[in-house]
Short mmCIF file of C-alpha atoms in Angstrom, two decimals:
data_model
loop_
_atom_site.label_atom_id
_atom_site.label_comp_id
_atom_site.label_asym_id
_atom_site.label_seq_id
_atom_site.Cartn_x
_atom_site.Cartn_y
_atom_site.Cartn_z
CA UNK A 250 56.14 5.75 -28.27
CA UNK A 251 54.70 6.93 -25.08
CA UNK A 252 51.10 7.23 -27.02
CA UNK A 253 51.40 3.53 -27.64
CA UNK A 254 52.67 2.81 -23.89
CA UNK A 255 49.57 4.64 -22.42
CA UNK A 256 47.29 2.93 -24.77
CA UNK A 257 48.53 -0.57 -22.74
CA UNK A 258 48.53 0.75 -19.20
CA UNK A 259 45.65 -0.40 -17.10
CA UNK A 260 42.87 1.78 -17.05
CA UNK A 261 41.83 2.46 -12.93
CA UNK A 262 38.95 0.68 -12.20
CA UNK A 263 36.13 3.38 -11.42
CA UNK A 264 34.77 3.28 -7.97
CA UNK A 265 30.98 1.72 -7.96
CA UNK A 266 28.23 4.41 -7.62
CA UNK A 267 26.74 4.76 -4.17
CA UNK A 268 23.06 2.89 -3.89
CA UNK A 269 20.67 5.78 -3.51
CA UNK A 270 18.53 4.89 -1.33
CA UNK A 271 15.32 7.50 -0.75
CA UNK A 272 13.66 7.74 2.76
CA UNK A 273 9.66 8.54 1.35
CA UNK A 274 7.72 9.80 5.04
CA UNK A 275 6.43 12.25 7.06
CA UNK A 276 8.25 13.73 10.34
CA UNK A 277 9.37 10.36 11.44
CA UNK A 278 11.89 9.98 8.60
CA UNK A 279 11.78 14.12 8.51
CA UNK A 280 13.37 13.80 11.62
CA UNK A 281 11.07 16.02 13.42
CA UNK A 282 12.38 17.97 16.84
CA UNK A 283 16.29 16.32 16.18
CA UNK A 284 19.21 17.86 15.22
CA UNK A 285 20.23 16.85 11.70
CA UNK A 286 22.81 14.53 12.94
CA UNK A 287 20.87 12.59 15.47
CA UNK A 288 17.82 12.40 12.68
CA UNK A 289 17.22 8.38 11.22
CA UNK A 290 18.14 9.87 7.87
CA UNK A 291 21.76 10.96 8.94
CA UNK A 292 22.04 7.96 11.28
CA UNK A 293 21.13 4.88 9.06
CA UNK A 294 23.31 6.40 6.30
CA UNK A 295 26.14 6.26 9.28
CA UNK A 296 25.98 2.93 10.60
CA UNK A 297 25.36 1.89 6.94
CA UNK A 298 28.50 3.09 6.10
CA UNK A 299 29.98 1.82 8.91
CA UNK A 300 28.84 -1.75 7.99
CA UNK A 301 30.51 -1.32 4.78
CA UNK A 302 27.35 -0.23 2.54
CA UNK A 303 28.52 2.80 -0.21
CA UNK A 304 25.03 4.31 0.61
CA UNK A 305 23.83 8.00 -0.40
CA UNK A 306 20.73 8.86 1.38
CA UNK A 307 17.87 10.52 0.17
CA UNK A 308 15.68 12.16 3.07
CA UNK A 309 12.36 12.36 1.31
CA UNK A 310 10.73 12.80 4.85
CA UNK A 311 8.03 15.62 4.68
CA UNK A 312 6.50 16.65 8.69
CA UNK A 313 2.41 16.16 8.61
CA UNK A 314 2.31 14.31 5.23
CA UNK A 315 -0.01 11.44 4.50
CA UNK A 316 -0.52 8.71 1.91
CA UNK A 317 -1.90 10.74 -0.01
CA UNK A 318 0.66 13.47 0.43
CA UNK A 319 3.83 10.88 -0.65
CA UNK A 320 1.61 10.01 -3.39
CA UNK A 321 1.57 13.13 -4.91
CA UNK A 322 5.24 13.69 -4.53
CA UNK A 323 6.65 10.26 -6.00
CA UNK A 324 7.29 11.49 -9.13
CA UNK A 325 8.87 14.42 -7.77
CA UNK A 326 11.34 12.13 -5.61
CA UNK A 327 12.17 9.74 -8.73
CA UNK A 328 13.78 12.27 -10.31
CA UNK A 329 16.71 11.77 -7.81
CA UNK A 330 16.88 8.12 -9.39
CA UNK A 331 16.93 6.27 -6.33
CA UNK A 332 17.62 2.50 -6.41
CA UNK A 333 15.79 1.59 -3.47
CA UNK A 334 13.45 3.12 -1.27
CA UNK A 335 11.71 2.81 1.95
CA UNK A 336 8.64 3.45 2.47
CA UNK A 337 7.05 4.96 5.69
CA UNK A 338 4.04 6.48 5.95
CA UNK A 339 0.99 6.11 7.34
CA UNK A 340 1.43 7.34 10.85
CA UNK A 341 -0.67 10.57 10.10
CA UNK A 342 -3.54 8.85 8.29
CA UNK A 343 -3.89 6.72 11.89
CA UNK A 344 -3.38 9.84 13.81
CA UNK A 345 -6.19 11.55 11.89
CA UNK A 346 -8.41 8.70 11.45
CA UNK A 347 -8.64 8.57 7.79
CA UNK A 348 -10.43 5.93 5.77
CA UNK A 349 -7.73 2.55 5.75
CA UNK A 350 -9.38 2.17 2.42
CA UNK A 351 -8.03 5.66 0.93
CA UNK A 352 -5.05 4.69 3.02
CA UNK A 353 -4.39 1.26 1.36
CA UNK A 354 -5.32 2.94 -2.04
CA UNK A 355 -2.26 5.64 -2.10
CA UNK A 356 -0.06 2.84 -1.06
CA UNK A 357 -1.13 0.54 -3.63
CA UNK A 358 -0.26 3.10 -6.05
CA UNK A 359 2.82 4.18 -4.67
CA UNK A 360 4.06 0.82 -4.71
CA UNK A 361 2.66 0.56 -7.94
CA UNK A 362 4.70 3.46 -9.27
CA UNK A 363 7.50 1.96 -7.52
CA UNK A 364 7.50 -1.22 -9.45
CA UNK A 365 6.91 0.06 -12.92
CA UNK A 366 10.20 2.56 -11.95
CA UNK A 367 12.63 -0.89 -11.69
CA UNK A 368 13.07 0.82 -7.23
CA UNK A 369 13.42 -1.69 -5.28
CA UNK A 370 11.14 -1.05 -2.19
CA UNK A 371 11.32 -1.91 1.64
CA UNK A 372 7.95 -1.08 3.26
CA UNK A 373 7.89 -0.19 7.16
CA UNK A 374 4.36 -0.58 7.98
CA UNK A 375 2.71 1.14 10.88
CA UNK A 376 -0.15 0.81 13.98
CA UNK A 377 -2.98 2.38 14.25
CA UNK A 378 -3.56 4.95 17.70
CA UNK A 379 -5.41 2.31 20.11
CA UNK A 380 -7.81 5.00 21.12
CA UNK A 381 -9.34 4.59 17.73
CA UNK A 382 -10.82 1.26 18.18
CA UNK A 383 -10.23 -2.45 17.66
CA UNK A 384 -11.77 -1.89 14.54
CA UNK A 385 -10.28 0.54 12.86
CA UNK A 386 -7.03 -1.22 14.26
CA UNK A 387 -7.26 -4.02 12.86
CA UNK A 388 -8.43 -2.51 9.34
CA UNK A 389 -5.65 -0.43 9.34
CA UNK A 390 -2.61 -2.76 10.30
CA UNK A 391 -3.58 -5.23 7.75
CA UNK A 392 -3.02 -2.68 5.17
CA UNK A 393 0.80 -3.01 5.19
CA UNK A 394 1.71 -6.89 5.33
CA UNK A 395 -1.44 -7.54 2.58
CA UNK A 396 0.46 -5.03 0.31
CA UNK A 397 3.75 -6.38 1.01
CA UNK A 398 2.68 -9.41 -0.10
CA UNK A 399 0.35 -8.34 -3.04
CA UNK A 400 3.59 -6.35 -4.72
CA UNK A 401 6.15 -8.81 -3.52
CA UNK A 402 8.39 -6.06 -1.81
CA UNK A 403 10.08 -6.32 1.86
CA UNK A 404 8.35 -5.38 4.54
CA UNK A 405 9.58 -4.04 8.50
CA UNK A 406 6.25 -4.58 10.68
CA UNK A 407 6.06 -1.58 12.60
CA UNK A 408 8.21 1.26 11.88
CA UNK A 409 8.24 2.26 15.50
CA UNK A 410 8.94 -1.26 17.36
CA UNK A 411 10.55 -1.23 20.57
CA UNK A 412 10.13 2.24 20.72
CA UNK A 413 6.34 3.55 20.68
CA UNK A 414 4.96 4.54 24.29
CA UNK A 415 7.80 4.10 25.83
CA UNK A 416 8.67 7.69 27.30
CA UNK A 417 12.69 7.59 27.96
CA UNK A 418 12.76 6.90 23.91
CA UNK A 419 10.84 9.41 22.99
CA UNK A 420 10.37 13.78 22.61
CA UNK A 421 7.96 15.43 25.21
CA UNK A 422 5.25 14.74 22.66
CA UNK A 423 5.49 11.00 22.91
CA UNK A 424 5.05 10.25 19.21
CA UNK A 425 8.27 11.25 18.10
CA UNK A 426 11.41 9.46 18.97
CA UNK A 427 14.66 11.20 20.62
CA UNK A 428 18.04 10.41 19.77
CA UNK A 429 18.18 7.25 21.66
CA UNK A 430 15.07 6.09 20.42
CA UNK A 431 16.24 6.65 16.69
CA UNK A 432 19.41 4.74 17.68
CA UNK A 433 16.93 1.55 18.65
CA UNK A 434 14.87 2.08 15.15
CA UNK A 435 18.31 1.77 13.18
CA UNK A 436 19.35 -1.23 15.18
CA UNK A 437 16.30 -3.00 14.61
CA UNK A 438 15.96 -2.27 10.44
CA UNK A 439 19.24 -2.63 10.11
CA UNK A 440 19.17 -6.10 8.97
CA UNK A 441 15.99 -5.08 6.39
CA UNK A 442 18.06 -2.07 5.35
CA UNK A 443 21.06 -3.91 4.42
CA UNK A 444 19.62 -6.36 2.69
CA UNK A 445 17.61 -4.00 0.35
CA UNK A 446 21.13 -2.11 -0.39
CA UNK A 447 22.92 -5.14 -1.14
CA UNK A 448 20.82 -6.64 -3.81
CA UNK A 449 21.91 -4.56 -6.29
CA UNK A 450 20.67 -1.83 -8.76
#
């Protein structure tokens, strides 16, 4: 009798898995000269959560690594089985001055590899250093909204908006932001971020 009751209680509903969401950068998503709290990994998973987002997040931020660097480790990273991912890198190529062409050709194929994986992808795209020319600037800028576009994934502008050059938001290095100036990065993707966890897996 109590076999056949059981078989006609409910069943508790399971809770839904966490979106995975994997952080692909360099020491910018690393979080670079921060304690691990104050880091953007640890702090956009927080005031995810606190926006009501079940969120696990992946820090797949790497200090000094390129493009080409990311590149090599994608497959690596989509072993975790992330559902989304953002992608931010770049900053190094600019800093060294390497070709936008090789540039735009890693993130092609990331975002490539990306795709063909079902992720769904925000990309935060990033400035070239102004000392290197108007140029080279302007080469090297385009490379991130012309993607976007040509793969059909989000895109944040600049990474580093509202923040870059501005001392009092950034480490004694001024390329890398403090805590306060990883507070103002979260506030401003927040809206991207949210809206690349809540469309699903």
């Amino acid at each position: 009798g109590a076999l056949v009751l059981a078989l006609f209680l409910p069943v508790p509903a399971r809770a839904a898995e966490p979106f995975r969401l994997l952080l692909l950068g360099d020491s910018l998503t690393a979080g670079h000269g921060l304690p691990r709290k104050d880091a953007f990994p640890a702090r956009l998973s927080a005031t995810l959560a606190a926006r009501g987002h079940a969120v696990t997040v992946i820090n797949g931020g790497v200090s000094g690594d390129t493009t080409a660097g990311g590149r090599a480790r994608l497959a690596w990273l989509l072993a975790e089985k992330p559902h989304g991912v953002i992608v931010a890198l770049g900053g190094n190529d600019g800093l060294r001055g390497l070709d936008p062409a090789v540039t735009r050709l890693n993130l092609d194929a990331i975002l490539a590899r990306l795709k063909a994986a079902g992720v769904r992808v925000l990309l935060a795209g990033m400035r070239a250093p102004p000392n290197l020319g108007r140029e080279y600037g302007a080469e090297f800028d385009a490379i991130f909204p012309a993607l976007a576009e040509a793969h059909g994934v989000a895109l944040y502008p600049f990474f580093l908006e509202g923040v870059a050059a501005l001392p009092h938001l950034n480490q004694a290095d001024g390329i890398h932001p403090n805590a306060d100036g990883v507070k103002a990065i979260v506030g401003r993707l927040l809206p991207y971020a949210a809206a690349l966890v809540s469309t699903g897996k």
